[in-house]
XYZ file of C-alpha atoms in Angstrom:
496
model
C 7.522 51.966 -4.877
C 7.433 48.213 -5.538
C 10.825 47.019 -6.848
C 9.357 45.190 -9.824
C 12.706 44.747 -11.546
C 14.214 42.793 -8.640
C 11.066 40.892 -7.661
C 9.878 39.705 -11.049
C 11.904 36.744 -12.298
C 11.132 35.573 -15.846
C 12.547 32.416 -17.383
C 12.690 32.760 -21.158
C 13.753 29.113 -21.493
C 10.558 27.893 -19.816
C 7.672 26.329 -21.730
C 5.340 28.735 -19.908
C 4.808 31.891 -22.019
C 6.427 35.053 -20.644
C 3.121 36.929 -20.386
C 1.684 34.077 -18.283
C 4.735 34.096 -15.999
C 4.371 37.862 -15.556
C 0.636 37.618 -14.907
C 1.131 34.810 -12.390
C 3.751 36.741 -10.444
C 1.647 39.906 -10.336
C -1.221 37.781 -9.052
C 1.045 36.344 -6.360
C 2.072 39.861 -5.295
C -1.617 40.749 -4.932
C -2.499 37.632 -2.941
C 0.395 38.131 -0.517
C -0.353 41.846 0.024
C 2.742 43.191 -1.724
C 0.357 44.954 -4.108
C -2.614 46.453 -2.300
C -6.234 46.947 -3.463
C -6.549 50.025 -5.685
C -2.795 50.372 -6.172
C -1.816 51.706 -9.580
C 0.491 49.517 -11.697
C 3.199 50.934 -13.949
C 2.144 51.709 -17.502
C 2.687 48.960 -20.022
C 5.483 50.862 -21.797
C 7.202 51.693 -18.504
C 7.090 48.084 -17.192
C 8.208 46.736 -20.569
C 11.296 48.964 -20.510
C 11.959 48.053 -16.872
C 11.867 44.302 -17.595
C 13.324 44.494 -21.107
C 10.187 43.058 -22.684
C 8.081 43.791 -25.714
C 5.229 46.105 -24.712
C 2.654 43.691 -26.165
C 3.867 41.046 -23.673
C 3.013 43.347 -20.782
C -0.327 44.234 -22.407
C -1.138 40.499 -22.642
C -0.155 39.984 -18.972
C -2.380 42.855 -17.868
C -5.245 41.517 -20.015
C -4.838 38.134 -18.293
C -5.047 39.830 -14.898
C -8.157 41.724 -15.991
C -9.785 38.487 -17.186
C -9.082 36.815 -13.839
C -10.538 39.720 -11.872
C -7.190 40.568 -10.277
C -6.861 43.911 -12.042
C -9.176 46.655 -13.218
C -8.716 49.235 -15.951
C -9.695 52.876 -15.519
C -10.144 54.775 -18.763
C -7.525 57.492 -19.165
C -5.923 56.626 -15.841
C -4.236 53.216 -16.188
C -4.370 49.734 -14.676
C -4.987 49.136 -10.968
C -5.184 46.258 -8.507
C -8.872 45.350 -8.164
C -10.460 47.267 -5.285
C -12.656 44.356 -4.196
C -9.678 42.513 -2.721
C -9.479 42.548 1.085
C -6.544 44.312 2.669
C -3.724 41.788 3.106
C -0.891 42.459 5.492
C 2.376 41.616 3.733
C 4.287 38.795 5.355
C 7.599 39.711 6.928
C 10.362 37.810 5.171
C 13.022 36.270 7.379
C 16.338 37.347 5.854
C 17.962 33.987 6.647
C 15.070 32.081 5.059
C 15.175 34.114 1.866
C 16.355 32.739 -1.448
C 18.963 35.288 -2.576
C 18.171 34.654 -6.235
C 14.601 35.943 -6.127
C 14.168 37.464 -2.679
C 11.418 34.959 -1.746
C 11.264 32.319 1.033
C 13.475 29.289 0.395
C 11.951 25.878 -0.360
C 12.076 24.533 3.199
C 9.939 27.455 4.396
C 7.624 27.340 1.385
C 3.904 26.448 1.691
C 4.658 23.803 -0.914
C 6.391 21.883 1.879
C 4.618 22.860 5.092
C 0.963 23.879 5.443
C -0.064 26.887 7.472
C -2.325 24.785 9.708
C -1.498 22.026 12.191
C -2.144 18.319 11.707
C -1.222 15.155 13.572
C 1.616 13.118 12.138
C 1.302 9.591 13.530
C 4.585 7.865 14.259
C 3.136 4.380 13.865
C 2.323 5.102 10.207
C 6.005 5.653 9.404
C 7.113 2.497 7.641
C 9.605 1.923 4.806
C 8.020 1.346 1.420
C 9.056 -2.053 0.087
C 9.888 -2.183 -3.600
C 10.907 -5.088 -5.786
C 14.702 -5.224 -5.852
C 16.283 -5.762 -9.251
C 19.563 -7.249 -7.997
C 20.119 -10.155 -5.646
C 17.475 -10.167 -2.944
C 16.154 -12.195 -0.048
C 12.981 -10.174 0.277
C 9.888 -10.326 2.481
C 8.438 -13.183 0.457
C 7.425 -11.829 -2.936
C 6.391 -13.899 -5.957
C 8.622 -14.165 -8.994
C 7.011 -11.812 -11.498
C 8.890 -13.591 -14.271
C 6.512 -16.515 -13.803
C 3.355 -14.387 -14.082
C 1.032 -15.424 -16.960
C 1.625 -12.243 -18.971
C 0.631 -13.635 -22.383
C -2.607 -15.043 -21.027
C -3.337 -11.778 -19.229
C -2.687 -9.802 -22.415
C -5.201 -11.950 -24.297
C -7.753 -11.462 -21.535
C -7.236 -7.699 -21.647
C -7.787 -7.662 -25.412
C -10.974 -9.663 -25.039
C -12.326 -6.999 -22.684
C -12.394 -4.513 -25.550
C -14.405 -6.911 -27.688
C -16.798 -8.008 -24.956
C -20.341 -6.756 -24.402
C -21.643 -3.221 -24.605
C -18.874 -0.575 -24.598
C -21.120 1.903 -22.773
C -21.586 -0.687 -20.052
C -18.036 -1.849 -19.431
C -16.326 1.523 -19.921
C -18.662 3.293 -17.528
C -19.086 2.983 -13.790
C -19.258 -0.559 -12.471
C -20.291 -2.373 -9.322
C -18.564 -1.048 -6.203
C -18.193 -4.644 -5.006
C -16.112 -5.557 -8.034
C -16.628 -7.023 -11.490
C -19.306 -9.705 -11.392
C -17.271 -12.149 -13.521
C -14.380 -12.051 -11.061
C -16.667 -12.413 -8.043
C -18.421 -15.384 -9.678
C -15.183 -17.143 -10.618
C -13.504 -16.293 -7.323
C -16.492 -17.699 -5.425
C -16.145 -20.981 -7.310
C -12.366 -21.023 -6.783
C -12.582 -20.334 -3.039
C -15.307 -22.918 -2.545
C -13.311 -25.578 -4.405
C -9.879 -24.893 -2.921
C -10.636 -23.583 0.568
C -13.849 -25.328 1.537
C -15.788 -22.047 1.783
C -19.493 -21.737 1.073
C -19.761 -18.431 -0.736
C -21.805 -16.752 -3.419
C -20.639 -13.700 -5.404
C -22.606 -11.573 -2.922
C -20.269 -12.707 -0.130
C -17.254 -11.190 -1.892
C -15.918 -7.641 -2.138
C -13.022 -7.055 -4.528
C -10.417 -4.623 -3.188
C -7.077 -3.176 -4.277
C -4.991 -5.748 -2.430
C -5.599 -7.262 0.989
C -4.418 -4.094 2.753
C -7.486 -2.224 1.485
C -9.698 -5.016 2.765
C -8.067 -4.825 6.192
C -8.549 -1.065 6.221
C -12.241 -1.253 5.326
C -12.972 -4.000 7.847
C -11.137 -2.123 10.598
C -13.043 1.083 9.849
C -16.423 -0.641 9.880
C -15.950 -2.942 12.880
C -13.766 -0.905 15.225
C -14.335 2.186 17.352
C -11.947 4.117 19.623
C -11.257 2.094 22.755
C -12.199 -1.288 21.247
C -9.776 -4.075 22.104
C -8.125 -5.979 19.261
C -5.796 -8.918 19.866
C -2.977 -10.027 17.568
C 0.070 -12.233 17.876
C 3.061 -10.766 19.685
C 4.885 -10.740 16.357
C 2.582 -9.534 13.654
C 2.256 -7.867 10.259
C 2.825 -4.140 10.689
C 0.249 -3.243 8.030
C -2.538 -4.809 10.076
C -1.401 -3.166 13.292
C -1.266 0.256 11.645
C -4.830 -0.028 10.347
C -6.118 -1.191 13.729
C -4.393 1.599 15.644
C -5.612 4.231 13.168
C -9.192 3.516 14.274
C -8.325 4.399 17.865
C -8.662 0.793 18.997
C -6.383 -0.631 21.682
C -4.004 -3.281 20.370
C -3.127 -6.124 22.744
C -0.913 -9.097 21.964
C -0.623 -12.732 22.994
C 2.437 -14.981 22.541
C 3.113 -16.960 19.365
C 5.023 -20.237 19.593
C 5.858 -23.078 17.206
C 2.139 -23.940 17.004
C 0.885 -20.429 16.270
C -1.077 -18.019 18.420
C -1.388 -19.035 22.076
C -5.166 -19.369 22.338
C -5.006 -20.194 26.064
C -3.525 -16.750 26.675
C -6.320 -15.284 24.556
C -8.868 -17.125 26.706
C -7.487 -15.512 29.859
C -7.618 -12.130 28.183
C -11.255 -12.616 27.110
C -12.285 -13.435 30.680
C -10.960 -10.093 31.901
C -11.658 -7.723 29.008
C -14.209 -7.309 26.240
C -12.424 -8.246 23.013
C -13.895 -6.847 19.813
C -11.670 -8.510 17.196
C -8.792 -10.961 16.804
C -6.457 -10.634 13.828
C -4.715 -13.852 12.828
C -2.709 -15.350 9.945
C -3.284 -19.032 10.786
C -2.041 -20.704 7.615
C 1.464 -19.288 7.949
C 1.817 -16.811 10.757
C 3.452 -13.574 9.698
C 6.390 -13.206 10.080
C 7.447 -16.552 11.596
C 5.608 -18.835 9.063
C 4.325 -21.272 11.751
C 0.907 -22.885 11.241
C -1.885 -22.592 13.794
C -2.460 -26.090 15.185
C -5.825 -27.781 14.609
C -6.944 -27.832 18.252
C -6.161 -24.130 18.599
C -8.231 -23.390 15.507
C -11.242 -25.105 17.029
C -10.674 -23.347 20.342
C -10.372 -19.946 18.622
C -13.693 -20.389 16.816
C -15.370 -21.475 20.053
C -14.016 -18.415 21.852
C -15.337 -16.140 19.101
C -18.822 -17.621 19.478
C -18.670 -17.505 23.291
C -17.424 -13.930 23.631
C -18.836 -12.453 20.414
C -15.650 -11.109 18.837
C -14.894 -11.061 15.119
C -11.979 -13.034 13.682
C -10.155 -11.228 10.896
C -8.321 -13.989 9.022
C -5.614 -12.903 6.592
C -4.773 -15.837 4.330
C -2.052 -14.134 2.305
C -0.240 -17.202 0.916
C -2.753 -20.056 0.953
C -1.969 -21.087 -2.641
C 1.588 -22.130 -1.772
C 1.757 -25.128 0.543
C 4.312 -27.895 -0.057
C 3.103 -30.775 2.129
C 0.040 -32.534 0.669
C -3.063 -30.334 0.946
C -2.918 -27.053 2.861
C -4.888 -26.756 6.082
C -8.289 -25.257 5.390
C -8.863 -21.713 6.653
C -10.819 -20.894 9.793
C -13.543 -19.481 7.559
C -14.252 -22.957 6.180
C -15.308 -24.188 9.641
C -17.189 -21.005 10.619
C -20.883 -21.768 11.147
C -21.893 -18.628 13.060
C -20.557 -15.879 10.786
C -17.681 -14.930 13.105
C -14.870 -14.898 10.507
C -14.026 -12.178 8.010
C -11.710 -13.769 5.452
C -9.218 -11.600 3.557
C -6.966 -12.743 0.726
C -5.066 -11.457 -2.256
C -3.768 -12.384 -5.687
C -0.830 -10.029 -5.184
C 1.355 -12.744 -3.654
C 0.018 -15.376 -6.040
C 0.686 -13.536 -9.308
C 2.529 -10.209 -8.999
C 2.432 -7.217 -6.624
C 1.396 -4.882 -9.455
C -1.905 -6.770 -9.789
C -3.807 -5.013 -7.017
C -6.536 -7.615 -6.611
C -7.569 -8.520 -3.079
C -10.861 -9.704 -1.662
C -12.940 -9.798 1.493
C -15.276 -12.725 2.159
C -17.987 -12.208 4.784
C -21.750 -12.396 5.350
C -23.634 -10.264 2.830
C -24.743 -7.674 5.411
C -21.106 -6.825 6.192
C -20.072 -6.937 2.527
C -22.820 -4.399 1.713
C -21.585 -2.043 4.429
C -17.959 -2.436 3.344
C -18.984 -1.626 -0.229
C -20.749 1.546 0.924
C -17.612 2.665 2.746
C -15.374 1.704 -0.153
C -17.488 3.902 -2.444
C -16.471 7.109 -0.652
C -12.789 6.107 -0.720
C -12.424 4.524 -4.156
C -15.566 4.436 -6.324
C -14.579 1.120 -7.847
C -11.580 -0.963 -8.718
C -10.033 -1.567 -12.131
C -12.789 -3.232 -14.204
C -10.397 -4.261 -16.981
C -7.972 -5.975 -14.610
C -10.794 -7.576 -12.634
C -12.428 -8.878 -15.828
C -9.097 -10.208 -17.081
C -8.298 -12.039 -13.843
C -11.859 -13.418 -13.884
C -11.238 -14.705 -17.407
C -7.986 -16.384 -16.340
C -9.858 -18.143 -13.552
C -12.648 -19.168 -15.918
C -10.305 -20.564 -18.588
C -8.115 -22.328 -16.021
C -5.004 -20.314 -16.968
C -4.627 -18.924 -13.465
C -4.939 -22.368 -11.874
C -2.250 -23.667 -14.236
C -0.065 -20.751 -13.149
C -0.626 -21.672 -9.494
C 0.442 -25.269 -10.153
C 3.553 -24.156 -12.064
C 4.524 -21.595 -9.440
C 3.926 -24.132 -6.657
C 6.366 -26.618 -8.213
C 8.929 -23.876 -8.809
C 8.708 -22.365 -5.323
C 8.802 -25.822 -3.757
C 12.114 -26.563 -5.484
C 13.491 -23.147 -4.536
C 12.483 -23.628 -0.907
C 14.256 -26.971 -0.759
C 17.420 -25.607 -2.382
C 17.483 -22.484 -0.200
C 17.027 -24.435 3.022
C 19.765 -26.813 1.926
C 22.098 -23.840 1.337
C 21.292 -22.298 4.721
C 21.995 -25.633 6.411
C 25.288 -26.373 4.663
C 26.705 -22.830 4.569
C 25.275 -20.931 7.534
C 24.121 -23.426 10.157
C 26.499 -21.977 12.763
C 24.957 -18.480 12.601
C 21.380 -18.916 11.312
C 18.674 -21.078 12.869
C 15.391 -21.813 11.091
C 12.600 -24.312 10.657
C 11.884 -25.396 7.110
C 8.480 -23.845 6.335
C 5.623 -26.072 5.168
C 4.594 -23.406 2.682
C 4.729 -19.741 1.805
C 7.533 -17.853 0.111
C 9.950 -16.998 2.916
C 11.998 -18.555 5.695
C 11.959 -17.061 9.184
C 15.640 -16.978 10.142
C 17.000 -16.297 13.637
C 20.572 -14.961 13.578
C 23.297 -15.337 16.174
C 22.676 -12.729 18.924
C 26.158 -11.306 18.371
C 25.201 -10.183 14.862
C 24.035 -6.568 14.425
C 21.148 -6.949 11.959
C 21.153 -3.313 10.818
C 24.868 -3.423 10.089
C 24.476 -6.803 8.390
C 21.772 -5.483 6.051
C 23.948 -2.477 5.169
C 27.000 -4.627 4.447
C 24.902 -6.940 2.274
C 23.517 -3.958 0.341
C 27.037 -2.718 -0.333
C 27.723 -6.075 -2.009
C 24.541 -6.026 -4.102
C 22.254 -8.132 -1.889
C 19.040 -6.777 -0.434
C 17.628 -8.225 2.768
C 15.617 -6.711 5.590
C 17.236 -6.116 8.956
C 14.078 -7.538 10.547
C 14.050 -4.776 13.161
C 10.454 -3.965 12.265
C 9.404 -7.439 13.473
C 10.664 -6.842 17.014
C 7.886 -6.600 19.628
C 8.245 -3.618 21.990
C 11.183 -4.119 24.309
C 12.359 -7.296 22.569
C 15.156 -8.080 20.131
C 14.363 -11.135 18.036
C 17.450 -10.759 15.835
C 15.538 -12.456 13.066
C 14.173 -11.638 9.669
C 12.245 -13.104 6.751
C 14.388 -14.381 3.892
C 12.248 -14.670 0.778
C 13.210 -17.389 -1.673
C 10.335 -17.462 -4.171
C 11.353 -14.470 -6.279
C 14.895 -15.772 -6.962
C 16.055 -18.617 -9.153
C 18.127 -21.389 -7.592
C 21.264 -19.875 -9.124
C 20.378 -16.461 -7.675
C 19.762 -18.058 -4.276
C 23.200 -19.657 -4.391
C 24.818 -16.292 -5.142
C 22.779 -14.635 -2.409
C 23.914 -17.133 0.215
C 27.557 -16.644 -0.837
C 27.191 -12.893 -0.295
C 25.329 -13.374 2.977
C 28.029 -15.711 4.263
C 30.768 -13.240 3.302
C 29.166 -10.301 5.133
C 28.450 -12.401 8.238
């Protein structure tokens, strides 16, 4: 006999009707083999008395089982488990793994937590998820969302609902991204970065990380060699390694990636791609020197490797005009240029872009289609409108002035208050300072002590190359006001 009274657990306070709960549990008993094909169920009156229910509740549960094909009714005989079910051997329940309340496996042994089949869990994909801190913070180099042009964006969103044919702009769109944004972005990139693009050279993505993923998937195969700086952005490295490619590194000094070391590597091995952040190297913020830029492009042409250029913070440079990207001097189609508006406006605006020859853009769009049919047409249209009206450019100019002042004040504070324990070079641009701490300081412990006093900062451990201890971290200044930066330095000094 099946102990229905002890196995069936009904919650009368639940929003799920009792008859549905009863039907679901009977179905679970059938699927796990506790009830076998052709087994007779108790009569509705008998089960109702056993469970202290109204008989009509049990009738409704049985009717639900009949409708789902789990049960079958035999005239004059009763209700039975459907005979078409295969024989299922009941699972043996480990007494120690059983939840005493309902006699079923506890949560940690539940299929809701662990599947019944194996899969590879890749250690290199384990990485803390960064979120915007609401208290004092010296983050990775985030923008100040309080400066974002919210009113202008709201107007642009409203205009989307009044624009064009509703059937057109509320249906499926172009996988490459909204045409208005690609047109305006092409103009913006050509004017500010010296590129020579058309809308067909641009693919809109959900942030630069999606662009890096798509490019890596299209260009790389298992065993391909990819070269990055010895210190590098973890997100890029994770995408490269996920393809099965081999990741090699070359040193990075005060002038950026050591291209001479790359030259030696190219003479001995077939390099498929080089990933670089030349404007401000991540994480150290140094700029790739002009002669090395020329040499890198020449190497790409000579050895036939692709350059994946991530220009994550081009819009924020504080000394005259920023250095033009590698892509602006590319005459042989060797550079794939990736950028984002996430750092320029706000992280929630998942607008990134890939700039490349049209043949590659077409292939990236085909791959993107099977991952994410399209982006957010309303957001893409709205950002396109802000570019067209000049609102976004005005935001860039305002943010540039603000971040410039915050950089100067933050570097002044680090110099006057912490010069004996922190060493840094004032960055020419970007939104963070690369700070090297006294070797005697335990960075993990420092980050924990700071958090206990209401200040978030990264321990920087994730920036350490294998076998090395840099004892440094990025201290973001852009997302904090000057007053908040002053408070943050006071806390940092106290925990040091």
